[in-house]
mmCIF file of C-alpha atoms in Angstrom:
data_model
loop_
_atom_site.group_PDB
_atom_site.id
_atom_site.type_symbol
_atom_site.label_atom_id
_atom_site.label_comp_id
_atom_site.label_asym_id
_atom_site.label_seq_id
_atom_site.Cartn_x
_atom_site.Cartn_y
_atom_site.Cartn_z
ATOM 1 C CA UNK A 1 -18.023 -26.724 -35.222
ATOM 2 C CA UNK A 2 -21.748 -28.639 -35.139
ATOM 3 C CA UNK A 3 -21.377 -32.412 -35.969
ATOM 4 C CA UNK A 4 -24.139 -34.160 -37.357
ATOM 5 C CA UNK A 5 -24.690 -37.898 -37.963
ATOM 6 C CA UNK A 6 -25.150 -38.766 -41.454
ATOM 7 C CA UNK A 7 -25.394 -42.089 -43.342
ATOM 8 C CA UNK A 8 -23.011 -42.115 -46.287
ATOM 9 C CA UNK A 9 -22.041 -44.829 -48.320
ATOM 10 C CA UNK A 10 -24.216 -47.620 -46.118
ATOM 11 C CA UNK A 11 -21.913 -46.158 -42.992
ATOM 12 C CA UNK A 12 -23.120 -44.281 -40.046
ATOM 13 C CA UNK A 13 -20.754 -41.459 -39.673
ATOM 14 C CA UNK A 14 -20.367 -38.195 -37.250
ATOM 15 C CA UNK A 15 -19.043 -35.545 -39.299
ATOM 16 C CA UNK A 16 -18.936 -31.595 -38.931
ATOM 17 C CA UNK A 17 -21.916 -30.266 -40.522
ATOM 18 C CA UNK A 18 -20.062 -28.355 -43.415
ATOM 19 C CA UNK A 19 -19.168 -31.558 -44.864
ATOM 20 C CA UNK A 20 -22.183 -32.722 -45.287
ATOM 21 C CA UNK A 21 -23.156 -33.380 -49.235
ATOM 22 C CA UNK A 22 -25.799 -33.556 -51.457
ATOM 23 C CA UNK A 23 -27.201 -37.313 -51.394
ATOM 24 C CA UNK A 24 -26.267 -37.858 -47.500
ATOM 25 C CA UNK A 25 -29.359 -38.677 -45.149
ATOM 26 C CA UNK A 26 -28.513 -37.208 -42.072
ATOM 27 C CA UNK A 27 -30.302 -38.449 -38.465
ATOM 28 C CA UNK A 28 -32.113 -35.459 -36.692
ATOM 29 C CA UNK A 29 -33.038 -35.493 -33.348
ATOM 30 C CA UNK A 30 -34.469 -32.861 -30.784
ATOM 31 C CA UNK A 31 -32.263 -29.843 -29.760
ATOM 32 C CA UNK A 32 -30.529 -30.285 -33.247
ATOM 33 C CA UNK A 33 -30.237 -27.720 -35.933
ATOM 34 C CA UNK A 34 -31.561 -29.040 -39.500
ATOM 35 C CA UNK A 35 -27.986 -28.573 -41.338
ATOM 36 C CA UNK A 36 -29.115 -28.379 -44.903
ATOM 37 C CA UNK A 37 -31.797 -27.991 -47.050
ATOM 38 C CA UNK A 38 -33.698 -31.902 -47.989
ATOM 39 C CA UNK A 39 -36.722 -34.422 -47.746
ATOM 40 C CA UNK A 40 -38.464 -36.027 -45.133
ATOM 41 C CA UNK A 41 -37.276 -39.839 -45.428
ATOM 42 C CA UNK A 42 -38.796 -41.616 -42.459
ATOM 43 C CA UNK A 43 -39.410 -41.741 -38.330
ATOM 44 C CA UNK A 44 -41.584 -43.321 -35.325
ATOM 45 C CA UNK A 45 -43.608 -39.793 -34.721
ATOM 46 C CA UNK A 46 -43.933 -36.701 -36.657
ATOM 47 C CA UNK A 47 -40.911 -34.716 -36.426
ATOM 48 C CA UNK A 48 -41.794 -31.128 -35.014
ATOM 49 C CA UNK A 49 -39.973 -28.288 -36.711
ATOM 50 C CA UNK A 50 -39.293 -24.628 -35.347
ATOM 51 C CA UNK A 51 -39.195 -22.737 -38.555
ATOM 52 C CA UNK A 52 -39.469 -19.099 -37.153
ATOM 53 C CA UNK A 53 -36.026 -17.966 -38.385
ATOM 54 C CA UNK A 54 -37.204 -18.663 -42.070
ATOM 55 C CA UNK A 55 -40.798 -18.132 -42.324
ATOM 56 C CA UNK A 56 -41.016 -15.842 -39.049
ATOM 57 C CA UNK A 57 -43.677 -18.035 -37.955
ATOM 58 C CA UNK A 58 -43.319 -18.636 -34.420
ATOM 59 C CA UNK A 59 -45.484 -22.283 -34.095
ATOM 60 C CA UNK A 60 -43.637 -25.340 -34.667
ATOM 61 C CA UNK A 61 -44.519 -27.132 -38.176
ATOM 62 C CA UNK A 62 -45.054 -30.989 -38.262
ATOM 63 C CA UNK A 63 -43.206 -32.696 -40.508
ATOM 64 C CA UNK A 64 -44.086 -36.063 -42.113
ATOM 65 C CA UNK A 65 -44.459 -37.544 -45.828
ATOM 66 C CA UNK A 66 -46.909 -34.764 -46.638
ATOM 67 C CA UNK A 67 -45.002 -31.952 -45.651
ATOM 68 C CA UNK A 68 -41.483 -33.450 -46.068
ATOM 69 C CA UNK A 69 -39.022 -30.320 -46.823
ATOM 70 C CA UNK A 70 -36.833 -29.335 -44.268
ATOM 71 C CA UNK A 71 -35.080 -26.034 -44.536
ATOM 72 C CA UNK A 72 -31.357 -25.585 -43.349
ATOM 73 C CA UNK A 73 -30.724 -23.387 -40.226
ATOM 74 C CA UNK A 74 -34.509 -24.777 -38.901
ATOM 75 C CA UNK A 75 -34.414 -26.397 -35.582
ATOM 76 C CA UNK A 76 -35.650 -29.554 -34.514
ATOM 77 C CA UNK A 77 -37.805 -29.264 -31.350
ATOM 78 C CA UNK A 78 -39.472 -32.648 -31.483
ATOM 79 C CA UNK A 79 -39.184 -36.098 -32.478
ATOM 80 C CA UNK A 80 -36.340 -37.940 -34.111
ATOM 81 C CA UNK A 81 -35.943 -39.206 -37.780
ATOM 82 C CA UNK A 82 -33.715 -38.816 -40.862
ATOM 83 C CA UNK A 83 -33.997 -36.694 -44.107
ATOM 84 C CA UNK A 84 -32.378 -36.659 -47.389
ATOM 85 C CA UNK A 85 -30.183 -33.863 -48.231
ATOM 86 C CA UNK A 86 -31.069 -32.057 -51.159
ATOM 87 C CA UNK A 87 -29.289 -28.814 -51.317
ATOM 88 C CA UNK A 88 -25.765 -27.349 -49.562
ATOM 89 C CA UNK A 89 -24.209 -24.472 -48.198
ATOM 90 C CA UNK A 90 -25.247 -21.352 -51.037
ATOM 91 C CA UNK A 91 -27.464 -23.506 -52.686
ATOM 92 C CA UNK A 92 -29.359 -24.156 -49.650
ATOM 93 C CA UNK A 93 -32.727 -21.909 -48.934
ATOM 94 C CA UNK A 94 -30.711 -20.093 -45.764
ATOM 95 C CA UNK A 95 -27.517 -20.178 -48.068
ATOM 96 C CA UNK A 96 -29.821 -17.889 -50.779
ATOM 97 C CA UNK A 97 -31.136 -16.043 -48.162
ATOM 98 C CA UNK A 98 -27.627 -14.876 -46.509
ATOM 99 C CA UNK A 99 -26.189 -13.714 -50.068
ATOM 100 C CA UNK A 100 -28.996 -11.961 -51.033
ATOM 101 C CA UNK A 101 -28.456 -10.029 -47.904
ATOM 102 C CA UNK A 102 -25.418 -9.725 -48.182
ATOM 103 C CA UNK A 103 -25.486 -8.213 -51.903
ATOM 104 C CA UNK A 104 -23.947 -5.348 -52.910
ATOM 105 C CA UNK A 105 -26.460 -2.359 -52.685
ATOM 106 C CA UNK A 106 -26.448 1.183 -54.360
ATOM 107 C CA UNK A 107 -26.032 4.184 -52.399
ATOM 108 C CA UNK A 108 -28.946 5.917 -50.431
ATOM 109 C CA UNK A 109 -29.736 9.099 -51.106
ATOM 110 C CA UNK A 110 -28.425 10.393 -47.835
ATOM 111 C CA UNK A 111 -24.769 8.224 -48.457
ATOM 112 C CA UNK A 112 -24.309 9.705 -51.614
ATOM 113 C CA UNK A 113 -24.968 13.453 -49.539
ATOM 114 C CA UNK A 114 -22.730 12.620 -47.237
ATOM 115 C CA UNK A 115 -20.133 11.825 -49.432
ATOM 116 C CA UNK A 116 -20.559 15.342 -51.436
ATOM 117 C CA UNK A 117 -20.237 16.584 -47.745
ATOM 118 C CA UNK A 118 -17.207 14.595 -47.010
ATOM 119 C CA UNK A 119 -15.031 16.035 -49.808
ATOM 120 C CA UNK A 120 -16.098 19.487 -49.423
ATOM 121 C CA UNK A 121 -15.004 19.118 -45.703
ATOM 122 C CA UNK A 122 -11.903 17.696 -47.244
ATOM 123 C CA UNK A 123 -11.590 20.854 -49.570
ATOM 124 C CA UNK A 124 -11.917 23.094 -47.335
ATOM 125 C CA UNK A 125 -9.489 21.708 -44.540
ATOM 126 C CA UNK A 126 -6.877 21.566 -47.512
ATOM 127 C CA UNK A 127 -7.228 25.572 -48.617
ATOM 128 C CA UNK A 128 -7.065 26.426 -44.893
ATOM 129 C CA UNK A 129 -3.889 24.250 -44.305
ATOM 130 C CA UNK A 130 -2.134 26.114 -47.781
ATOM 131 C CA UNK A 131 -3.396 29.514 -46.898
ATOM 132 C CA UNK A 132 -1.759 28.709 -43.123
ATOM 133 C CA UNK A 133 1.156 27.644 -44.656
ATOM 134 C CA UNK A 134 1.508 30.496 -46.833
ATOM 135 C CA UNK A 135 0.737 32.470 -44.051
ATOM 136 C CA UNK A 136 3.695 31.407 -41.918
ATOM 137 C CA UNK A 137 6.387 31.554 -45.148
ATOM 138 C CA UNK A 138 5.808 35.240 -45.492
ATOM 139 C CA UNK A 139 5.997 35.781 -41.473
ATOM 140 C CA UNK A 140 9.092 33.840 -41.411
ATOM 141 C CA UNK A 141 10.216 35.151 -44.678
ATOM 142 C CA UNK A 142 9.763 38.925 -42.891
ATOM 143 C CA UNK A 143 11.095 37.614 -39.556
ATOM 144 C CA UNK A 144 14.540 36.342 -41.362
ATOM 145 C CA UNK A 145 14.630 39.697 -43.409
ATOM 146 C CA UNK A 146 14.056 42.273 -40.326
ATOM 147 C CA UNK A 147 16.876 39.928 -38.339
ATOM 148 C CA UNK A 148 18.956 40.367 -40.887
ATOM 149 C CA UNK A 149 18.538 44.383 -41.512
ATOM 150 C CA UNK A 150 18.908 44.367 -37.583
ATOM 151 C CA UNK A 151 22.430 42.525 -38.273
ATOM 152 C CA UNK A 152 23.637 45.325 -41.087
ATOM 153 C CA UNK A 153 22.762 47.998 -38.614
ATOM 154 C CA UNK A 154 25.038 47.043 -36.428
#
């Protein structure tokens, strides 16, 4: 599990980054991924973002007081300084992004073929296994009978 430092409460504190909260300012320094959505607060340089896995642009973005949002799941590839966390988890920009992925989608028109497919497939492997069946009662129906007039015989 990623730790990040956060300040919380006037403390500095290294936590896991899934406990980080709304109202936290969290330190961010290069190599580090941005772990929630929030505002610029402060730092000695521009902070250079790598952004490419939410805007697929594949340049690094500077960040300072007139760009100051920082989007979770964004990596830091330059510069050290601290943000205010604005949104969590779902809330987040990446959270949004993930579920509405990850929603529930209607069938295609080739799923919804292959499922009329599937259970005439399933049909017709269930008369073949009756008309088998049936099949083999009446030859072992005849069998028992002809062993039997074979018996009387006898």
């Amino acid at each position: 599990d990623k730790k990040s430092t956060v300040i919380r409460g006037g403390e500095v504190l290294e936590i896991p980054s899934m406990e980080i909260r709304v109202g936290d300012v969290v330190k961010l320094s290069t190599g580090c991924a941005i772990p929630a959505d929030g505002l610029f607060i402060s730092s000695l340089e521009d902070v250079m973002v790598n952004e490419s896995n939410m805007t697929g642009e594949s340049g690094d973005v500077k960040k300072n007081r007139e760009d100051p949002i920082l989007l979770s799941g964004c990596q830091v590839s330059m510069g050290e300084g601290t943000m205010l966390v604005t949104a969590v988890g779902e809330n987040s920009e990446w959270g949004k992004t993930i579920a509405s992925v990850q929603q529930e989608q209607g069938q295609t028109p080739l799923q919804a073929k292959l499922d009329d497919l599937a259970i005439l497939i399933g049909k017709i492997g269930l008369t073949a296994a009756v008309l088998v069946f049936a099949a083999l009662v009446i030859w072992w129906a005849i069998e028992i009978s002809q062993c039997w007039a074979a018996k009387r015989l006898i």
